[in-house]
Amino acid sequence: MTLKALKPKVEDIIKRNSASVDERLLDICKLLEEQVSYYNWVGFYFKNGVKNELKLGPYVGEPTDHTIIPFGKGICGQVAVSNKNFIVPDVAAQDNYIACSITVKAEIVIPIFINGENIGQIDIDSNTPDPFTENDERFLEFVCKKVSELMS
């Protein structure tokens, strides 16, 4: 299924008011992980209250010990500070990378904003080297926009 074809499915999940926010976020993770062959771990991290750290939200994929990530640490922590998309074609080449699994080759992290404030991010790991394109980036920005609407 193409990324474009996934957009209405993401919108349908967001509109499903009978489910909790976390259930809908988890369903988005499942949809992306199942439908995009190179999305091998899909999850959300959110700002942990007033602390300068991220807390793991709903996700699918291998279990992770990284349930709390300090701002500035790893790719997710860097996005929490920079407020910018971060695409890592080769995680082995990143000095500030937090390894979750030896199978992970690449990562993409896109921030989620509400009223201009970075409240979290979607984080995707891939076991395929350098799989992410501008299409992934634009699609995940769309997902994050929809998630921000859900959470505001």
Coordinates of N, CA, C and O in Angstrom, one line a residue:
M1 N 0.8 -1.2 0.0 CA 0.0 0.0 0.0 C 0.9 1.2 0.0 O 1.9 1.3 0.7
T2 N 0.6 2.2 -0.8 CA 1.4 3.4 -0.9 C 1.1 4.3 0.3 O 0.1 4.2 1.0
L3 N 2.1 5.2 0.6 CA 1.9 6.1 1.7 C 0.7 7.0 1.5 O -0.1 7.3 2.4
K4 N 0.5 7.4 0.2 CA -0.7 8.2 -0.1 C -2.0 7.5 0.3 O -3.0 8.1 0.8
A5 N -2.0 6.2 0.0 CA -3.2 5.4 0.2 C -3.5 5.2 1.7 O -4.6 4.9 2.2
L6 N -2.4 5.4 2.5 CA -2.6 5.2 4.0 C -3.2 6.5 4.6 O -3.7 6.3 5.7
K7 N -3.1 7.6 4.0 CA -3.6 8.8 4.6 C -5.1 8.7 5.0 O -5.4 9.1 6.2
P8 N -6.0 8.3 4.2 CA -7.4 8.2 4.6 C -7.6 7.2 5.8 O -8.5 7.4 6.6
K9 N -6.8 6.1 5.8 CA -6.8 5.2 6.9 C -6.4 5.8 8.2 O -7.0 5.5 9.2
V10 N -5.4 6.6 8.2 CA -4.9 7.4 9.4 C -6.1 8.3 9.8 O -6.4 8.3 11.0
E11 N -6.7 9.0 8.9 CA -7.8 9.9 9.2 C -9.0 9.1 9.8 O -9.6 9.6 10.8
D12 N -9.3 7.9 9.3 CA -10.3 7.1 9.9 C -10.0 6.7 11.3 O -10.9 6.8 12.2
I13 N -8.8 6.4 11.6 CA -8.4 6.0 13.0 C -8.6 7.3 13.9 O -9.1 7.1 15.0
I14 N -8.1 8.4 13.4 CA -8.2 9.6 14.2 C -9.6 10.0 14.6 O -10.0 10.4 15.7
K15 N -10.5 9.8 13.6 CA -12.0 10.1 13.8 C -12.7 9.2 14.7 O -13.9 9.4 15.0
R16 N -12.2 8.0 15.0 CA -12.9 7.0 15.7 C -13.0 7.4 17.2 O -12.2 6.9 18.1
N17 N -14.0 8.2 17.5 CA -14.2 8.7 18.9 C -14.5 7.7 19.9 O -14.4 7.9 21.1
S18 N -14.9 6.5 19.5 CA -15.2 5.4 20.5 C -14.0 4.8 21.1 O -14.1 4.2 22.2
A19 N -12.8 5.1 20.6 CA -11.6 4.6 21.1 C -10.8 5.7 21.8 O -11.0 6.9 21.5
S20 N -10.0 5.3 22.8 CA -9.2 6.3 23.6 C -8.1 6.9 22.7 O -7.8 6.3 21.6
V21 N -7.5 8.0 23.1 CA -6.4 8.5 22.4 C -5.3 7.5 22.2 O -4.8 7.3 21.1
D22 N -4.9 6.8 23.3 CA -3.8 5.8 23.3 C -4.2 4.7 22.3 O -3.3 4.2 21.6
E23 N -5.5 4.2 22.3 CA -5.9 3.2 21.4 C -5.7 3.6 20.0 O -5.2 2.8 19.1
R24 N -6.1 4.8 19.7 CA -6.0 5.3 18.3 C -4.5 5.5 17.9 O -4.1 5.1 16.8
L25 N -3.7 6.0 18.8 CA -2.2 6.1 18.5 C -1.6 4.7 18.3 O -0.8 4.5 17.3
L26 N -2.0 3.7 19.1 CA -1.5 2.4 18.9 C -2.0 1.8 17.5 O -1.2 1.2 16.8
D27 N -3.2 2.1 17.2 CA -3.7 1.6 15.9 C -3.0 2.3 14.7 O -2.8 1.6 13.7
I28 N -2.6 3.5 14.9 CA -1.8 4.2 13.8 C -0.4 3.5 13.7 O 0.1 3.2 12.6
C29 N 0.2 3.2 14.9 CA 1.5 2.4 14.9 C 1.3 1.1 14.2 O 2.1 0.7 13.3
K30 N 0.2 0.4 14.5 CA 0.0 -1.0 13.9 C -0.2 -0.8 12.4 O 0.4 -1.6 11.6
L31 N -1.0 0.1 12.0 CA -1.2 0.4 10.5 C 0.1 0.6 9.8 O 0.4 0.0 8.8
L32 N 0.9 1.5 10.3 CA 2.2 1.9 9.6 C 3.1 0.7 9.6 O 3.7 0.4 8.6
E33 N 3.3 0.0 10.7 CA 4.2 -1.1 10.8 C 3.8 -2.3 9.9 O 4.6 -2.9 9.3
E34 N 2.4 -2.5 9.8 CA 1.9 -3.6 9.0 C 2.0 -3.3 7.5 O 2.2 -4.1 6.6
Q35 N 1.8 -2.0 7.1 CA 1.6 -1.6 5.7 C 2.8 -1.1 5.0 O 2.9 -1.0 3.8
V36 N 3.8 -0.7 5.8 CA 5.1 -0.2 5.2 C 6.2 -1.2 5.5 O 6.6 -1.3 6.7
S37 N 6.7 -1.9 4.5 CA 7.6 -3.0 4.7 C 8.8 -2.6 5.5 O 9.4 -3.4 6.3
Y38 N 9.3 -1.4 5.4 CA 10.6 -1.0 6.0 C 10.3 -0.2 7.3 O 11.3 0.3 7.8
Y39 N 9.1 -0.2 7.8 CA 8.8 0.4 9.1 C 8.8 -0.7 10.1 O 7.8 -1.4 10.2
N40 N 9.9 -1.0 10.8 CA 10.0 -2.2 11.7 C 9.7 -1.9 13.1 O 9.5 -2.9 13.9
W41 N 9.8 -0.7 13.6 CA 9.4 -0.3 14.9 C 8.8 1.1 14.8 O 9.4 2.0 14.2
V42 N 7.5 1.3 15.3 CA 6.8 2.5 15.1 C 6.2 2.9 16.5 O 5.5 2.1 17.1
G43 N 6.6 4.1 17.0 CA 6.1 4.5 18.3 C 6.1 6.0 18.4 O 6.6 6.7 17.6
F44 N 5.4 6.4 19.5 CA 5.3 7.8 19.9 C 6.0 8.0 21.2 O 5.9 7.2 22.1
Y45 N 6.7 9.1 21.3 CA 7.2 9.7 22.5 C 6.6 11.0 22.8 O 6.4 11.8 21.8
F46 N 6.3 11.3 24.0 CA 5.7 12.6 24.4 C 6.5 13.2 25.5 O 7.1 12.5 26.4
K47 N 6.5 14.6 25.5 CA 7.1 15.3 26.6 C 6.5 14.9 27.9 O 5.3 14.7 28.1
N48 N 7.4 14.6 28.9 CA 6.9 14.0 30.2 C 6.6 15.2 31.2 O 7.5 15.6 32.0
G49 N 5.4 15.7 31.1 CA 5.0 16.8 32.0 C 5.9 18.0 31.8 O 6.2 18.4 30.7
V50 N 6.5 18.5 32.9 CA 7.3 19.7 32.9 C 8.8 19.3 32.8 O 9.7 20.1 32.7
K51 N 9.1 18.0 32.9 CA 10.5 17.5 32.8 C 11.0 17.6 31.4 O 10.3 17.5 30.4
N52 N 12.3 17.8 31.3 CA 13.0 17.9 30.0 C 13.4 16.5 29.6 O 14.6 16.1 29.5
E53 N 12.3 15.7 29.4 CA 12.5 14.3 28.9 C 11.3 13.9 28.2 O 10.2 14.5 28.3
L54 N 11.5 12.8 27.4 CA 10.4 12.2 26.6 C 10.0 10.9 27.3 O 10.9 10.2 27.9
K55 N 8.7 10.6 27.2 CA 8.2 9.3 27.8 C 7.6 8.5 26.7 O 6.8 9.1 25.9
L56 N 7.9 7.3 26.6 CA 7.4 6.4 25.6 C 5.9 6.3 25.7 O 5.3 6.0 26.8
G57 N 5.2 6.4 24.6 CA 3.8 6.2 24.5 C 3.5 4.9 23.7 O 4.3 4.0 23.7
P58 N 2.3 4.8 23.1 CA 2.0 3.6 22.3 C 3.1 3.3 21.2 O 3.6 4.2 20.6
Y59 N 3.3 2.0 21.0 CA 4.3 1.6 20.0 C 4.0 0.2 19.6 O 3.4 -0.6 20.3
V60 N 4.6 -0.2 18.5 CA 4.6 -1.6 18.0 C 6.0 -1.9 17.6 O 6.7 -1.1 17.0
G61 N 6.4 -3.2 17.8 CA 7.8 -3.6 17.5 C 8.4 -4.2 18.7 O 7.8 -4.5 19.7
E62 N 9.7 -4.5 18.6 CA 10.5 -5.1 19.7 C 10.4 -4.2 20.9 O 10.4 -3.0 20.8
P63 N 10.3 -4.9 22.1 CA 10.2 -4.1 23.3 C 11.5 -3.3 23.5 O 12.6 -3.7 22.9
T64 N 11.4 -2.1 24.1 CA 12.5 -1.3 24.3 C 12.7 -0.9 25.8 O 11.7 -0.8 26.5
D65 N 14.0 -0.8 26.2 CA 14.3 -0.3 27.5 C 14.2 1.2 27.6 O 14.2 1.8 28.7
H66 N 14.1 1.9 26.4 CA 14.2 3.4 26.4 C 12.8 4.0 26.5 O 12.2 4.5 25.6
T67 N 12.3 3.9 27.8 CA 10.9 4.4 28.0 C 11.0 5.9 28.4 O 10.0 6.6 28.3
I68 N 12.1 6.3 28.9 CA 12.4 7.7 29.2 C 13.7 8.1 28.5 O 14.7 7.5 28.6
I69 N 13.6 9.2 27.7 CA 14.8 9.7 27.0 C 15.0 11.2 27.4 O 14.1 12.0 27.1
P70 N 16.1 11.5 28.0 CA 16.4 12.9 28.3 C 16.5 13.8 27.0 O 17.0 13.3 26.0
F71 N 16.0 15.0 27.1 CA 16.2 15.9 25.9 C 17.7 16.0 25.6 O 18.5 16.1 26.4
G72 N 18.0 16.0 24.3 CA 19.3 16.1 23.8 C 20.0 14.7 23.6 O 21.0 14.6 22.8
K73 N 19.5 13.6 24.2 CA 20.1 12.3 24.1 C 19.4 11.5 23.0 O 18.2 11.4 22.9
G74 N 20.3 10.9 22.1 CA 19.7 10.1 21.0 C 19.1 10.9 20.0 O 19.0 12.2 20.1
I75 N 18.5 10.3 19.0 CA 17.8 11.0 17.9 C 16.6 11.7 18.4 O 16.3 12.8 18.2
C76 N 15.8 10.9 19.2 CA 14.5 11.5 19.7 C 14.8 12.7 20.6 O 14.1 13.7 20.5
G77 N 15.8 12.5 21.5 CA 16.1 13.6 22.4 C 16.6 14.9 21.7 O 16.4 16.0 22.1
Q78 N 17.3 14.6 20.5 CA 17.8 15.8 19.7 C 16.6 16.5 19.1 O 16.6 17.7 19.0
V79 N 15.6 15.7 18.6 CA 14.4 16.3 17.9 C 13.6 17.1 19.0 O 13.1 18.2 18.6
A80 N 13.6 16.7 20.2 CA 12.9 17.4 21.3 C 13.5 18.8 21.5 O 12.8 19.7 21.9
V81 N 14.8 18.9 21.2 CA 15.5 20.2 21.4 C 15.4 21.0 20.1 O 15.2 22.2 20.1
S82 N 15.7 20.4 18.9 CA 15.8 21.1 17.7 C 14.5 21.5 17.0 O 14.4 22.4 16.3
N83 N 13.4 20.7 17.4 CA 12.1 20.9 16.8 C 12.1 20.7 15.3 O 11.2 21.1 14.6
K84 N 13.0 19.9 14.8 CA 13.2 19.6 13.4 C 13.1 18.1 13.1 O 13.6 17.3 13.9
N85 N 12.7 17.8 11.9 CA 12.7 16.4 11.5 C 14.1 15.9 11.5 O 15.1 16.7 11.2
F86 N 14.3 14.6 11.7 CA 15.7 14.0 11.8 C 15.6 12.7 11.1 O 14.9 11.8 11.5
I87 N 16.3 12.6 9.9 CA 16.4 11.3 9.2 C 17.8 10.8 9.3 O 18.8 11.5 9.0
V88 N 17.9 9.6 9.8 CA 19.2 8.9 9.9 C 19.3 7.8 9.0 O 18.8 6.7 9.2
P89 N 20.1 7.9 7.8 CA 20.2 6.8 6.9 C 21.0 5.6 7.4 O 20.7 4.5 7.0
D90 N 21.9 5.9 8.3 CA 22.8 4.9 8.8 C 23.1 5.2 10.3 O 23.9 6.0 10.6
V91 N 22.4 4.4 11.2 CA 22.5 4.7 12.6 C 23.9 4.5 13.2 O 24.3 5.1 14.1
A92 N 24.7 3.6 12.5 CA 26.0 3.3 12.9 C 26.9 4.6 12.8 O 28.0 4.7 13.4
A93 N 26.6 5.5 11.9 CA 27.4 6.7 11.6 C 27.0 7.8 12.6 O 27.6 8.9 12.5
Q94 N 26.0 7.6 13.5 CA 25.6 8.7 14.4 C 26.3 8.5 15.7 O 26.1 7.5 16.4
D95 N 26.9 9.6 16.2 CA 27.6 9.6 17.5 C 26.6 9.5 18.7 O 26.8 8.9 19.7
N96 N 25.5 10.3 18.5 CA 24.5 10.4 19.6 C 23.3 9.5 19.4 O 22.2 9.9 19.6
Y97 N 23.5 8.3 19.0 CA 22.5 7.3 18.7 C 22.3 6.4 19.9 O 23.3 5.9 20.4
I98 N 21.1 6.1 20.3 CA 20.8 5.2 21.4 C 20.3 3.9 20.7 O 19.3 3.9 20.1
A99 N 21.1 2.9 20.7 CA 20.8 1.6 20.1 C 19.7 0.9 20.8 O 19.8 0.6 22.0
C100 N 18.6 0.5 20.1 CA 17.5 -0.2 20.6 C 17.7 -1.7 20.3 O 17.4 -2.6 21.1
S101 N 18.2 -1.9 19.1 CA 18.3 -3.3 18.6 C 19.5 -3.3 17.6 O 19.6 -2.4 16.8
I102 N 20.2 -4.4 17.5 CA 21.3 -4.5 16.6 C 20.8 -4.6 15.1 O 21.6 -4.4 14.2
T103 N 19.5 -4.9 15.0 CA 19.0 -5.1 13.6 C 18.6 -3.7 13.0 O 18.4 -3.6 11.8
V104 N 18.5 -2.7 13.8 CA 18.1 -1.3 13.3 C 19.2 -0.7 12.5 O 20.4 -0.6 13.0
K105 N 18.9 -0.3 11.3 CA 19.9 0.3 10.4 C 19.6 1.8 10.1 O 20.6 2.5 9.8
A106 N 18.4 2.2 10.3 CA 18.0 3.6 10.0 C 16.9 4.0 10.9 O 16.1 3.2 11.4
E107 N 16.7 5.4 11.0 CA 15.7 5.9 11.9 C 15.2 7.2 11.3 O 15.9 8.0 10.7
I108 N 13.9 7.5 11.5 CA 13.3 8.8 11.2 C 12.4 9.2 12.4 O 11.7 8.4 12.9
V109 N 12.6 10.5 12.7 CA 11.8 11.1 13.9 C 11.2 12.4 13.4 O 12.0 13.3 12.9
I110 N 9.9 12.5 13.6 CA 9.2 13.7 13.2 C 8.5 14.3 14.4 O 7.7 13.6 15.0
P111 N 8.7 15.6 14.7 CA 8.0 16.2 15.9 C 6.5 16.4 15.6 O 6.1 16.6 14.5
I112 N 5.8 16.5 16.8 CA 4.4 16.8 16.8 C 4.2 18.1 17.5 O 4.7 18.3 18.6
F113 N 3.5 19.0 16.9 CA 3.3 20.4 17.5 C 1.9 20.6 17.8 O 1.0 20.3 17.0
I114 N 1.6 21.3 18.9 CA 0.3 21.8 19.2 C 0.6 23.3 19.6 O 1.3 23.6 20.5
N115 N -0.1 24.2 18.8 CA 0.1 25.7 19.0 C 1.6 26.0 19.0 O 2.0 26.8 19.9
G116 N 2.4 25.5 18.1 CA 3.8 25.8 18.0 C 4.7 25.2 19.0 O 5.9 25.3 19.0
E117 N 4.1 24.4 20.0 CA 4.9 23.7 21.0 C 5.2 22.3 20.6 O 4.2 21.6 20.3
N118 N 6.4 21.8 20.7 CA 6.8 20.4 20.4 C 6.3 19.6 21.6 O 6.9 19.7 22.7
I119 N 5.3 18.8 21.4 CA 4.7 18.0 22.5 C 5.1 16.5 22.4 O 4.8 15.7 23.3
G120 N 5.8 16.1 21.3 CA 6.2 14.7 21.2 C 6.6 14.5 19.8 O 6.9 15.4 19.0
Q121 N 6.7 13.2 19.4 CA 7.2 12.8 18.1 C 6.8 11.4 17.8 O 6.4 10.6 18.6
I122 N 6.8 11.1 16.5 CA 6.7 9.8 16.0 C 8.1 9.3 15.7 O 8.9 10.1 15.1
D123 N 8.5 8.1 16.1 CA 9.8 7.5 15.9 C 9.7 6.2 15.1 O 8.9 5.4 15.5
I124 N 10.4 6.1 14.0 CA 10.3 4.9 13.3 C 11.7 4.3 13.0 O 12.6 5.1 12.6
D125 N 11.9 3.1 13.4 CA 13.2 2.4 13.1 C 13.0 1.5 11.9 O 11.9 0.9 11.8
S126 N 14.0 1.3 11.1 CA 14.0 0.4 10.0 C 15.2 -0.5 10.0 O 16.3 -0.1 10.4
N127 N 15.0 -1.8 9.7 CA 16.1 -2.8 9.6 C 16.7 -2.7 8.2 O 17.6 -3.5 7.9
T128 N 16.2 -1.8 7.3 CA 16.7 -1.6 6.0 C 17.6 -0.4 6.0 O 17.2 0.6 6.5
P129 N 18.8 -0.5 5.4 CA 19.7 0.7 5.3 C 19.1 1.7 4.4 O 18.6 1.4 3.3
D130 N 19.1 3.0 4.9 CA 18.7 4.2 4.1 C 17.4 4.0 3.3 O 17.4 4.3 2.1
P131 N 16.3 3.7 4.0 CA 15.1 3.5 3.3 C 14.2 4.7 3.1 O 13.3 4.7 2.3
F132 N 14.4 5.7 4.0 CA 13.5 6.8 4.1 C 13.7 7.9 3.0 O 14.8 8.3 2.8
T133 N 12.6 8.3 2.4 CA 12.7 9.3 1.3 C 11.9 10.6 1.8 O 11.3 10.6 2.9
E134 N 11.9 11.6 0.9 CA 11.1 12.8 1.2 C 9.6 12.4 1.3 O 8.9 13.0 2.1
N135 N 9.2 11.4 0.6 CA 7.8 10.9 0.7 C 7.5 10.4 2.1 O 6.4 10.7 2.6
D136 N 8.4 9.7 2.7 CA 8.2 9.3 4.1 C 8.1 10.5 5.0 O 7.2 10.6 5.9
E137 N 9.0 11.4 4.8 CA 9.0 12.6 5.6 C 7.7 13.4 5.5 O 7.1 13.8 6.5
R138 N 7.2 13.6 4.3 CA 5.9 14.4 4.1 C 4.8 13.6 4.7 O 3.9 14.2 5.3
F139 N 4.7 12.3 4.5 CA 3.7 11.4 5.0 C 3.6 11.5 6.5 O 2.6 11.6 7.1
L140 N 4.8 11.4 7.1 CA 4.8 11.4 8.6 C 4.5 12.7 9.2 O 4.0 12.8 10.3
E141 N 4.8 13.8 8.5 CA 4.4 15.1 8.9 C 2.9 15.2 8.9 O 2.3 15.8 9.8
F142 N 2.3 14.6 7.9 CA 0.8 14.5 7.8 C 0.3 13.7 9.0 O -0.7 14.2 9.7
V143 N 0.9 12.6 9.3 CA 0.4 11.8 10.5 C 0.5 12.6 11.8 O -0.4 12.7 12.6
C144 N 1.7 13.3 11.9 CA 1.9 14.1 13.1 C 0.9 15.3 13.2 O 0.4 15.6 14.3
K145 N 0.5 15.9 12.1 CA -0.5 16.9 12.1 C -1.8 16.4 12.6 O -2.5 17.0 13.4
K146 N -2.2 15.2 12.1 CA -3.5 14.5 12.5 C -3.4 14.2 14.0 O -4.4 14.3 14.7
V147 N -2.3 13.7 14.5 CA -2.1 13.3 15.9 C -2.3 14.6 16.7 O -2.9 14.6 17.8
S148 N -1.7 15.7 16.3 CA -1.8 17.0 17.1 C -3.3 17.4 17.1 O -3.7 17.9 18.2
E149 N -4.0 17.2 16.1 CA -5.5 17.5 16.1 C -6.2 16.7 17.1 O -7.1 17.1 17.8
L150 N -5.8 15.4 17.1 CA -6.4 14.4 18.1 C -6.1 14.9 19.5 O -7.0 14.7 20.4
M151 N -5.0 15.4 19.8 CA -4.5 15.6 21.2 C -4.8 17.0 21.6 O -4.6 17.3 22.8
S152 N -5.3 17.9 20.7 CA -5.5 19.3 21.2 C -6.9 19.6 21.6 O -7.8 18.7 21.5

